Coordinates of C-alpha atoms and ligand atoms in Angstrom, one line a residue:
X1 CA 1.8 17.7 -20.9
X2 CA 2.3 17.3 -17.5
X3 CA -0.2 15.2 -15.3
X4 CA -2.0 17.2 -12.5
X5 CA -2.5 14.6 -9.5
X6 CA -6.3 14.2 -10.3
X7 CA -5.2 12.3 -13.4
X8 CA -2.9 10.2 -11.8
X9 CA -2.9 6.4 -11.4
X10 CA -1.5 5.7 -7.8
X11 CA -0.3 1.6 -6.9
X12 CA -0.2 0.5 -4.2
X13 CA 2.2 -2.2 -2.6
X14 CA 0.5 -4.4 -0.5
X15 CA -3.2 -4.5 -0.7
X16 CA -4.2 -5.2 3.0
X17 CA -6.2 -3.1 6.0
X18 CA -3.9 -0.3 5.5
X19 CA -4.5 0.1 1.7
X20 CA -8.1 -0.3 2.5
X21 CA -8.6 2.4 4.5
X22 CA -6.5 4.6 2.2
X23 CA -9.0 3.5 -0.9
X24 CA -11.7 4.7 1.3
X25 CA -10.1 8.2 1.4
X26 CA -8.8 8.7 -2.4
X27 CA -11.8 8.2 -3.5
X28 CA -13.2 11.0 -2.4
X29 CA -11.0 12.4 -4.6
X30 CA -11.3 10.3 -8.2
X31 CA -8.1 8.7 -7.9
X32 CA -7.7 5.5 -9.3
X33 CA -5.4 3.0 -6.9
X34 CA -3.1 -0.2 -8.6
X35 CA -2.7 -2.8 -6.3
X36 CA 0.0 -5.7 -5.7
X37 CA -0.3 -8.4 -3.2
X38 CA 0.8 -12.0 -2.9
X39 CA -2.7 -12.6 -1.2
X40 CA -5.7 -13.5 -3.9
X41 CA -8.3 -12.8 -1.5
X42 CA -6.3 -9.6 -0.1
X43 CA -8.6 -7.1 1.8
X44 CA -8.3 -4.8 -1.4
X45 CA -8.8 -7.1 -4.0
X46 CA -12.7 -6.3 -5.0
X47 CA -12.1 -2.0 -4.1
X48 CA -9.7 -0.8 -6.2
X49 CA -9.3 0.0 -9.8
X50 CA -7.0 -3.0 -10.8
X51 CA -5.4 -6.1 -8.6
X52 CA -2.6 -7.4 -9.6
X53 CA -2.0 -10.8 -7.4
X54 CA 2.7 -10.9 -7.1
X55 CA 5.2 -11.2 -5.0
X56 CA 6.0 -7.5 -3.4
X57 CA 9.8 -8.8 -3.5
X58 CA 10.2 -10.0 -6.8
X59 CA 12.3 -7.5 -8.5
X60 CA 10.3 -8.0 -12.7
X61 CA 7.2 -8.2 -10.6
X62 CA 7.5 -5.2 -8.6
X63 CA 9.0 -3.4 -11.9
X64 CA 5.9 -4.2 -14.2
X65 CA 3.2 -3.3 -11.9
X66 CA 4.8 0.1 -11.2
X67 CA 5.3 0.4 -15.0
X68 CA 1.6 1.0 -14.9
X69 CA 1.4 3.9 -12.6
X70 CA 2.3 7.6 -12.0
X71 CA 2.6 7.1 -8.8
X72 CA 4.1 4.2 -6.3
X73 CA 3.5 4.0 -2.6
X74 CA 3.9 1.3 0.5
X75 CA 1.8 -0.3 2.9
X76 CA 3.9 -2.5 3.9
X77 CA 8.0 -2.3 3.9
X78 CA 9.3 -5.8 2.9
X79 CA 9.3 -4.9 -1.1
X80 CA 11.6 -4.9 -3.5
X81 CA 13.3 -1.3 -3.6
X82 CA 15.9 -2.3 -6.2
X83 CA 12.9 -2.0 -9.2
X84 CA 11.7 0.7 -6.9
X85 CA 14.8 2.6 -8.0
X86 CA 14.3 1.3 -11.2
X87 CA 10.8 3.0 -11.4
X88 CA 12.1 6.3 -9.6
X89 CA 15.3 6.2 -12.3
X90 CA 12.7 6.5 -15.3
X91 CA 10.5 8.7 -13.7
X92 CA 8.0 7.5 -11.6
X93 CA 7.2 8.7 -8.6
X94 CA 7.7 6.9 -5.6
X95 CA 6.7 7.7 -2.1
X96 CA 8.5 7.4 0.4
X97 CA 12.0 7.2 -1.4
X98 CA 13.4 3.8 -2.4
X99 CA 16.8 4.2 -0.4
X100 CA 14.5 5.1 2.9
X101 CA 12.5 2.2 2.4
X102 CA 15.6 0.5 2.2
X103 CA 16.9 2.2 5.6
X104 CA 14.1 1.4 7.4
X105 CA 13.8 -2.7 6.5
X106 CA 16.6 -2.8 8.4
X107 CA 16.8 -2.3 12.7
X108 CA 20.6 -1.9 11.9
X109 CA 20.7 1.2 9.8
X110 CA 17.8 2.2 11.6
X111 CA 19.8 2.5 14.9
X112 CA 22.6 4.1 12.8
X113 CA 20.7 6.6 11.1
X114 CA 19.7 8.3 14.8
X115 CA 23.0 7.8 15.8
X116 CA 24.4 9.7 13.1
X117 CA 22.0 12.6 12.9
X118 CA 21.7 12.8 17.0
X119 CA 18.5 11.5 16.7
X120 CA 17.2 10.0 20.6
X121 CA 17.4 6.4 20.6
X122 CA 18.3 3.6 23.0
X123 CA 21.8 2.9 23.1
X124 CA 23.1 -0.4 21.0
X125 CA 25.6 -2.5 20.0
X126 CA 25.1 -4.8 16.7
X127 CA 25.6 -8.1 17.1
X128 CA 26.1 -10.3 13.5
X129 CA 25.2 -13.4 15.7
X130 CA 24.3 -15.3 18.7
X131 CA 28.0 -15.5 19.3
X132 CA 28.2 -11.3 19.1
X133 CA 25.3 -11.6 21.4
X134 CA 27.1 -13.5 24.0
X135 CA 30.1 -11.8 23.6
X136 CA 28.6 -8.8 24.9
X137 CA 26.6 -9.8 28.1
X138 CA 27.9 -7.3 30.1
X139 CA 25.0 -4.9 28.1
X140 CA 22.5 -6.9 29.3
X141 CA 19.6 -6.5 30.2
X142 CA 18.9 -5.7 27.0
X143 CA 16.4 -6.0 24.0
X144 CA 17.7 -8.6 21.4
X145 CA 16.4 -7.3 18.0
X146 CA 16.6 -9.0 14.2
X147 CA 17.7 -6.7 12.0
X148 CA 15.2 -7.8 9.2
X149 CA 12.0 -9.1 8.9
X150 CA 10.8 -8.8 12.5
X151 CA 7.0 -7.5 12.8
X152 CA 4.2 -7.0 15.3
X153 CA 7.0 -8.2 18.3
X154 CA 8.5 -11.7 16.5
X155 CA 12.0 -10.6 16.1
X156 CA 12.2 -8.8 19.3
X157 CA 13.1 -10.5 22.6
X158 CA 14.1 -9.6 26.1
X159 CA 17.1 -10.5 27.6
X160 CA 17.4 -10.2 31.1
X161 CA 20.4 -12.0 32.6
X162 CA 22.8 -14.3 31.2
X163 CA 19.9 -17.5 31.9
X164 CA 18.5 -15.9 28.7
X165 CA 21.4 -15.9 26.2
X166 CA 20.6 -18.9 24.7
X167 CA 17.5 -17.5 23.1
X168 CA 19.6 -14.7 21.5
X169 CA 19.2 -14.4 17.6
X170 CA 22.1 -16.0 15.3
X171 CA 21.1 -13.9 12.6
X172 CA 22.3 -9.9 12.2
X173 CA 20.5 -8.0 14.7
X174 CA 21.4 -6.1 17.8
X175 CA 21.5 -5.6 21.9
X176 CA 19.4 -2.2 22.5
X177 CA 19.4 -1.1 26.5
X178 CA 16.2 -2.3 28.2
X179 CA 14.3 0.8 28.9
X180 CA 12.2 1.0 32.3
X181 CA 9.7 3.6 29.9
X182 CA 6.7 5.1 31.4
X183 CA 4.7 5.6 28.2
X184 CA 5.0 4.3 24.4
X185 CA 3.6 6.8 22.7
X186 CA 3.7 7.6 18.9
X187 CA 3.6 10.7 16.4
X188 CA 2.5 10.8 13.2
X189 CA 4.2 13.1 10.6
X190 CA 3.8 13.5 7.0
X191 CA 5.7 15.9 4.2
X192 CA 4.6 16.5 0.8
X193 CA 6.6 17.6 -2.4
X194 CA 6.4 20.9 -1.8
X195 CA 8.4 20.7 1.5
X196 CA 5.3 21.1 4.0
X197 CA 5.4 19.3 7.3
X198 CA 2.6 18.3 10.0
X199 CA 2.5 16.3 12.9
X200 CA -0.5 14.6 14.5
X201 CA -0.7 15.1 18.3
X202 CA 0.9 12.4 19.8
X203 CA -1.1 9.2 21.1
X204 CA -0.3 6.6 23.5
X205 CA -0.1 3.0 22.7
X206 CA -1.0 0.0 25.3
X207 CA 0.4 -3.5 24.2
X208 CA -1.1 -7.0 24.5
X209 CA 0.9 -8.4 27.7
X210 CA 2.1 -11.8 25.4
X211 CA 0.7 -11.1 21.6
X212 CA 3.2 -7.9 21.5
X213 CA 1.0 -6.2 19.3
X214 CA -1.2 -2.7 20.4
X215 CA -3.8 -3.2 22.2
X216 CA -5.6 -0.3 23.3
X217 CA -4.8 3.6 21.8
X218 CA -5.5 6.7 23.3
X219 CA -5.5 10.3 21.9
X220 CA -4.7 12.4 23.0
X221 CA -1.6 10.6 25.2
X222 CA -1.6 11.7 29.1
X223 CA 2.0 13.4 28.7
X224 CA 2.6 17.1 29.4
X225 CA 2.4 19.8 27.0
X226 CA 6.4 19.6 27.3
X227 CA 6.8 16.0 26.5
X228 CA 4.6 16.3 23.5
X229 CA 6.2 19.0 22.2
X230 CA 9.2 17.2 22.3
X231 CA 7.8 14.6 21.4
X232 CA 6.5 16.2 18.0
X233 CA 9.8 18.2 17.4
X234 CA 12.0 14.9 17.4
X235 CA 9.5 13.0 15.2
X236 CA 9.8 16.0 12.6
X237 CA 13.4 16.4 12.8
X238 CA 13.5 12.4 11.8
X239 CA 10.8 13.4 8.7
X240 CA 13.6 16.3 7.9
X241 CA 16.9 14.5 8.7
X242 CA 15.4 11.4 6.1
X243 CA 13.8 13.8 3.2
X244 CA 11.2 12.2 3.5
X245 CA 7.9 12.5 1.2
X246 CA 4.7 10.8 2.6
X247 CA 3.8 10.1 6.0
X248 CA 5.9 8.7 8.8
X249 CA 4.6 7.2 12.4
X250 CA 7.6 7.6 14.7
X251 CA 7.4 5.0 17.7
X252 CA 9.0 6.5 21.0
X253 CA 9.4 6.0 24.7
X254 CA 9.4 8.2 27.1
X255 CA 11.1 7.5 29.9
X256 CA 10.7 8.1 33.6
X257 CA 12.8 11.2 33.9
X258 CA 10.8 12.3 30.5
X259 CA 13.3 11.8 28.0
X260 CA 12.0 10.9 24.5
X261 CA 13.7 8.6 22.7
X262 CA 13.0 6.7 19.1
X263 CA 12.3 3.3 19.0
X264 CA 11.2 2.5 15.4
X265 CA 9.8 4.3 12.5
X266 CA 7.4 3.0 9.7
X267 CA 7.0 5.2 6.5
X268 CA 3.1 4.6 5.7
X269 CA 0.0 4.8 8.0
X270 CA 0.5 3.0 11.1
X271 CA -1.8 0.9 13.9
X272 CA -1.0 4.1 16.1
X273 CA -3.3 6.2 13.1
X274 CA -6.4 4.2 12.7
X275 CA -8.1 6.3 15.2
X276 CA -7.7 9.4 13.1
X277 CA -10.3 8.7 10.4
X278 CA -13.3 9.6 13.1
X279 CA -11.3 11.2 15.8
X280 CA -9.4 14.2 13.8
X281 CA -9.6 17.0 10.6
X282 CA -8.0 14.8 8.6
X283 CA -7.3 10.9 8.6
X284 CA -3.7 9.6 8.8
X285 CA -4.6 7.8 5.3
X286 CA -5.6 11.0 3.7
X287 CA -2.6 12.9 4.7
X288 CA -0.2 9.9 3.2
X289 CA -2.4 10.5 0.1
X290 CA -2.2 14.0 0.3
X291 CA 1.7 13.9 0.7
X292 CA 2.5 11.2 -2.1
X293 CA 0.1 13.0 -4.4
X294 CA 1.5 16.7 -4.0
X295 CA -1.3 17.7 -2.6
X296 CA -1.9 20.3 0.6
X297 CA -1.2 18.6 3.5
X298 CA -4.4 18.5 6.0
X299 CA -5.1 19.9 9.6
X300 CA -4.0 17.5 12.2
X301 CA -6.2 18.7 15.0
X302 CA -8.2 16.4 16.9
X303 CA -11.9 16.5 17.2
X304 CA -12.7 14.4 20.4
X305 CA -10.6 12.6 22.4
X306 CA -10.8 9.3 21.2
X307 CA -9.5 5.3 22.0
X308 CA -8.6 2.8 19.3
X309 CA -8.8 -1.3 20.2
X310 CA -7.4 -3.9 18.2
X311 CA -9.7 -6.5 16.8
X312 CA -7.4 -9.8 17.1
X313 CA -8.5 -13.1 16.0
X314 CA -9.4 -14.9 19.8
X315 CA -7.2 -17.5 20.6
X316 CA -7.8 -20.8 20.0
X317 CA -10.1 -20.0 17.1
X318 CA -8.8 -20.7 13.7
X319 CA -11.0 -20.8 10.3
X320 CA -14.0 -18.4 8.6
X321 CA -14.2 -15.6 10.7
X322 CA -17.5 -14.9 12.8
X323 CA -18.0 -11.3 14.7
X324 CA -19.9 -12.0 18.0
X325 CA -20.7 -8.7 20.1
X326 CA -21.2 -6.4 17.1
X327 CA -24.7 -5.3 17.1
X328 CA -24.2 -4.5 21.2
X329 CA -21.3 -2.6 20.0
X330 CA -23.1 -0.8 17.4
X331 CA -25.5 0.6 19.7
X332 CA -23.1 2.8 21.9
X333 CA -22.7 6.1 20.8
X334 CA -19.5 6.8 19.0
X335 CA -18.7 4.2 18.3
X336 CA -17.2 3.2 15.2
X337 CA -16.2 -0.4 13.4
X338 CA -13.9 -1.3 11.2
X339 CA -13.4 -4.9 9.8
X340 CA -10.7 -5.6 7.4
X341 CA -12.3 -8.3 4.7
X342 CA -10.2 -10.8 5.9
X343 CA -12.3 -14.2 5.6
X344 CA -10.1 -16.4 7.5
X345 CA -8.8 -16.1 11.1
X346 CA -6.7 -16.8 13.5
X347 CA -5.1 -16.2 16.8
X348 CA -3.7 -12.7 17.1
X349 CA -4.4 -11.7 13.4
X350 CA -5.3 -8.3 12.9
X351 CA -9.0 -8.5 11.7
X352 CA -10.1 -4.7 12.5
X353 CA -10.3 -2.3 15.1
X354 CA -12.8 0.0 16.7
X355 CA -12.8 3.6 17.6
X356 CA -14.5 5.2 20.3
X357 CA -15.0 9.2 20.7
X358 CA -15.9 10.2 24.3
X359 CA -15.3 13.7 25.5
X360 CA -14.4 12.2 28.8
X361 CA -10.7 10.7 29.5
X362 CA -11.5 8.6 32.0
X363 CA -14.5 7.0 30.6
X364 CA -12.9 6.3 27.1
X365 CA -10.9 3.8 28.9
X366 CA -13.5 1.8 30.5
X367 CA -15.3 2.1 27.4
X368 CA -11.9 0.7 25.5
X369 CA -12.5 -2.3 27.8
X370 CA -15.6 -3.1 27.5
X371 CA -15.6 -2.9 23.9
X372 CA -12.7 -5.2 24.1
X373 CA -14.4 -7.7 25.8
X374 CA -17.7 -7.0 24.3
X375 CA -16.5 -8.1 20.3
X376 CA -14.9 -11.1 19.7
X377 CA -13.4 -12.8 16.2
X378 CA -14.4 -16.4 16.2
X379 CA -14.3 -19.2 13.7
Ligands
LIG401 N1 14.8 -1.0 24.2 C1 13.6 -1.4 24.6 N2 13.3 -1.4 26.0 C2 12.1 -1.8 26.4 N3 11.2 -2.3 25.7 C3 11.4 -2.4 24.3 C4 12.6 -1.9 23.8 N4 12.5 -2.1 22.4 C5 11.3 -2.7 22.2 N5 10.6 -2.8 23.3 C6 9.2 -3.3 23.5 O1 8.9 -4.2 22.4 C7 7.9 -3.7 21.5 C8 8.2 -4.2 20.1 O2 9.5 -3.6 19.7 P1 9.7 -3.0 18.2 O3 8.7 -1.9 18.1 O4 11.1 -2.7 18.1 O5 9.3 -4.3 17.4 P2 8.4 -4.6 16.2 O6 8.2 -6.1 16.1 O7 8.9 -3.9 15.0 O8 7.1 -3.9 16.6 P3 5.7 -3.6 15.9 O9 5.7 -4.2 14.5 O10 4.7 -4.2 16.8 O11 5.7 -2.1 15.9 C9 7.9 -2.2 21.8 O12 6.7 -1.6 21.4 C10 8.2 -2.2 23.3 O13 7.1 -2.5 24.0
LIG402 MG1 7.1 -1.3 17.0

């Protein structure tokens, strides 16, 4: 007999924030999560139905923990997708589809993929070394991207003039146009089984000036009802053009004459979501669950205007990690804390973030600030 979803097992790989967060919303609904991590003291390790401490790129060690579930999802995209097509081969299902995780892992066949569907992107060039780098400086300036393994900004680097093509990358990567943007914003979509599509309403993301990571978050993003509508029909058309079940966070730029264009796309929930648990219908972590799980996909609608900050680990503090500024911060209205169970810090780690719901714009953002400077992660 065939499974209805409430009697499904769903694993997880990668057992950190993200997977914590999307515990907190399946069980509302009985389901029983799997996890994998390399991590022993993983974020997940003590909430969920079974850990399972492994490599997430080990091929037998990604094979045997799926072998376990009904369901296989990401929350992080460095895994092993060869036993992830194994899984899918027998059965299984897996969320998103191997061969897009495989896409996505890579800058390279990122870029390609828009180019081939006439999806808005920066123009490129791929470059297989520092050599191909150098070769084409008359692209410059230009962003000098690693094709693989680059996260939260390392594997990304300006380069300005020809003073800077020393740093370039030897490994396969490629030149992207430097793009004078005036916002980053992002849009979350998602797509079940069954073929339905949402989008979230775009938000607009605010980067640490050296860490490269997001800083500060607001939603709804200060753009026209034009831009966002754009904005929302490019980052469905990319859910579309990939076939994509489960949820998708589309990173774009819009650009002074208000072109959109995609910069990167991550299949799972994303930084640019987080604020979505108190701020809309339904969180960015139950719509990926809804999606994977062939459930109804959720309304996206916001509630309240709301800001997200980052909690990174301060600099220059490295060991057990101590909050200072909570119970201050606990006191405000609306506002709410998230900490990620990770015992150890250091600079720039992601230890949790905080959302703040304020039905005025304008005080969100001093609010964002303060909070900002109100919490810090110290050893
Ligand atoms: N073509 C570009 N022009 C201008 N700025 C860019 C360009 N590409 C990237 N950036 C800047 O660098 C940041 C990081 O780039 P990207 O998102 O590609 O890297 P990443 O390391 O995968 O990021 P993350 O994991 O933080 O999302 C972008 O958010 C943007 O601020
Ligand atoms: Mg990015």
């Amino acid at each position: 007999m065939q499974k209805n979803y409430q009697q499904k097992t769903l694993g997880i790989l990668g057992g950190g924030q993200l997977g914590r967060m999307f515990i907190q919303s399946a069980i509302n609904y009985n389901i029983d999560i799997h996890i994998l991590d390399p991590d022993f003291n993983a974020p997940c390790k003590s909430i969920c139905q079974e850990f399972t401490q492994g490599s997430l790129t080990d091929y037998d060690t990604v094979y045997n923990f799926g072998k376990n579930c009904d369901v296989i999802t990401i929350e992080i995209e460095n895994v092993n997708t060869d036993a992830l097509d194994a899984l899918a081969k027998e059965g299984k299902e897996v969320f998103p589809q191997p061969h897009i995780i495989k896409l996505i892992q890579d800058k390279r066949t990122q870029k390609e993929f828009y180019q081939n569907k006439g999806i808005p992107t920066a123009e490129f060039i791929l470059t297989d070394n520092k050599n191909a780098v150098i070769a084409n400086k008359n692209f410059l300036p230009a962003v000098n991207k690693l094709g693989k393994e680059g996260y939260d900004g390392r594997g990304v680097q300006v380069l300005r003039s020809e003073a800077d093509l020393d740093k370039a990358f030897e490994a396969p990567g490629l030149l992207e146009k430097l793009i004078d943007f005036d916002k980053e914003i992002a849009v979350i979509v998602s797509k079940n089984q069954h073929g339905e599509v949402k989008a979230f309403p775009a938000v607009e993301c605010a980067f640490h000036p050296t860490a490269n990571l997001v800083e500060f978050l607001f939603a709804p993003a200060e753009i026209s009802e034009d831009i966002e509508n754009k904005a929302k029909e490019v980052a469905l058309q990319v859910i579309q053009e990939l076939d994509m079940v489960g949820i998708l966070a589309v990173e774009m730029f819009v650009t002074k004459t208000g072109e959109i264009l995609v910069n990167e796309i991550a299949p799972r929930p994303h930084n640019s979501g987080h604020h979505t648990i108190e701020a809309n219908i339904t969180s960015q972590f139950e719509q990926h669950l809804r999606a994977v799980m062939g459930m109804p996909l959720g309304d996206t609608s916001l509630r309240s205007p709301a800001a997200m900050v980052n909690l990174l680990g301060e600099d220059g503090f490295t060991g057990e990690a101590y909050v200072e500024g909570l119970d201050e911060a606990m006191s405000e209205k609306g506002v709410y804390v998230h900490l990620y169970g990770k015992k150890l810090t250091k600079p720039f780690r992601k230890m949790g973030h905080v959302t703040i719901l304020d039905d005025n714009p304008e005080k969100l953002k001093e609010r964002a600030h303060k909070i900002k400077s109100l919490i810090k992660i110290k050893a």
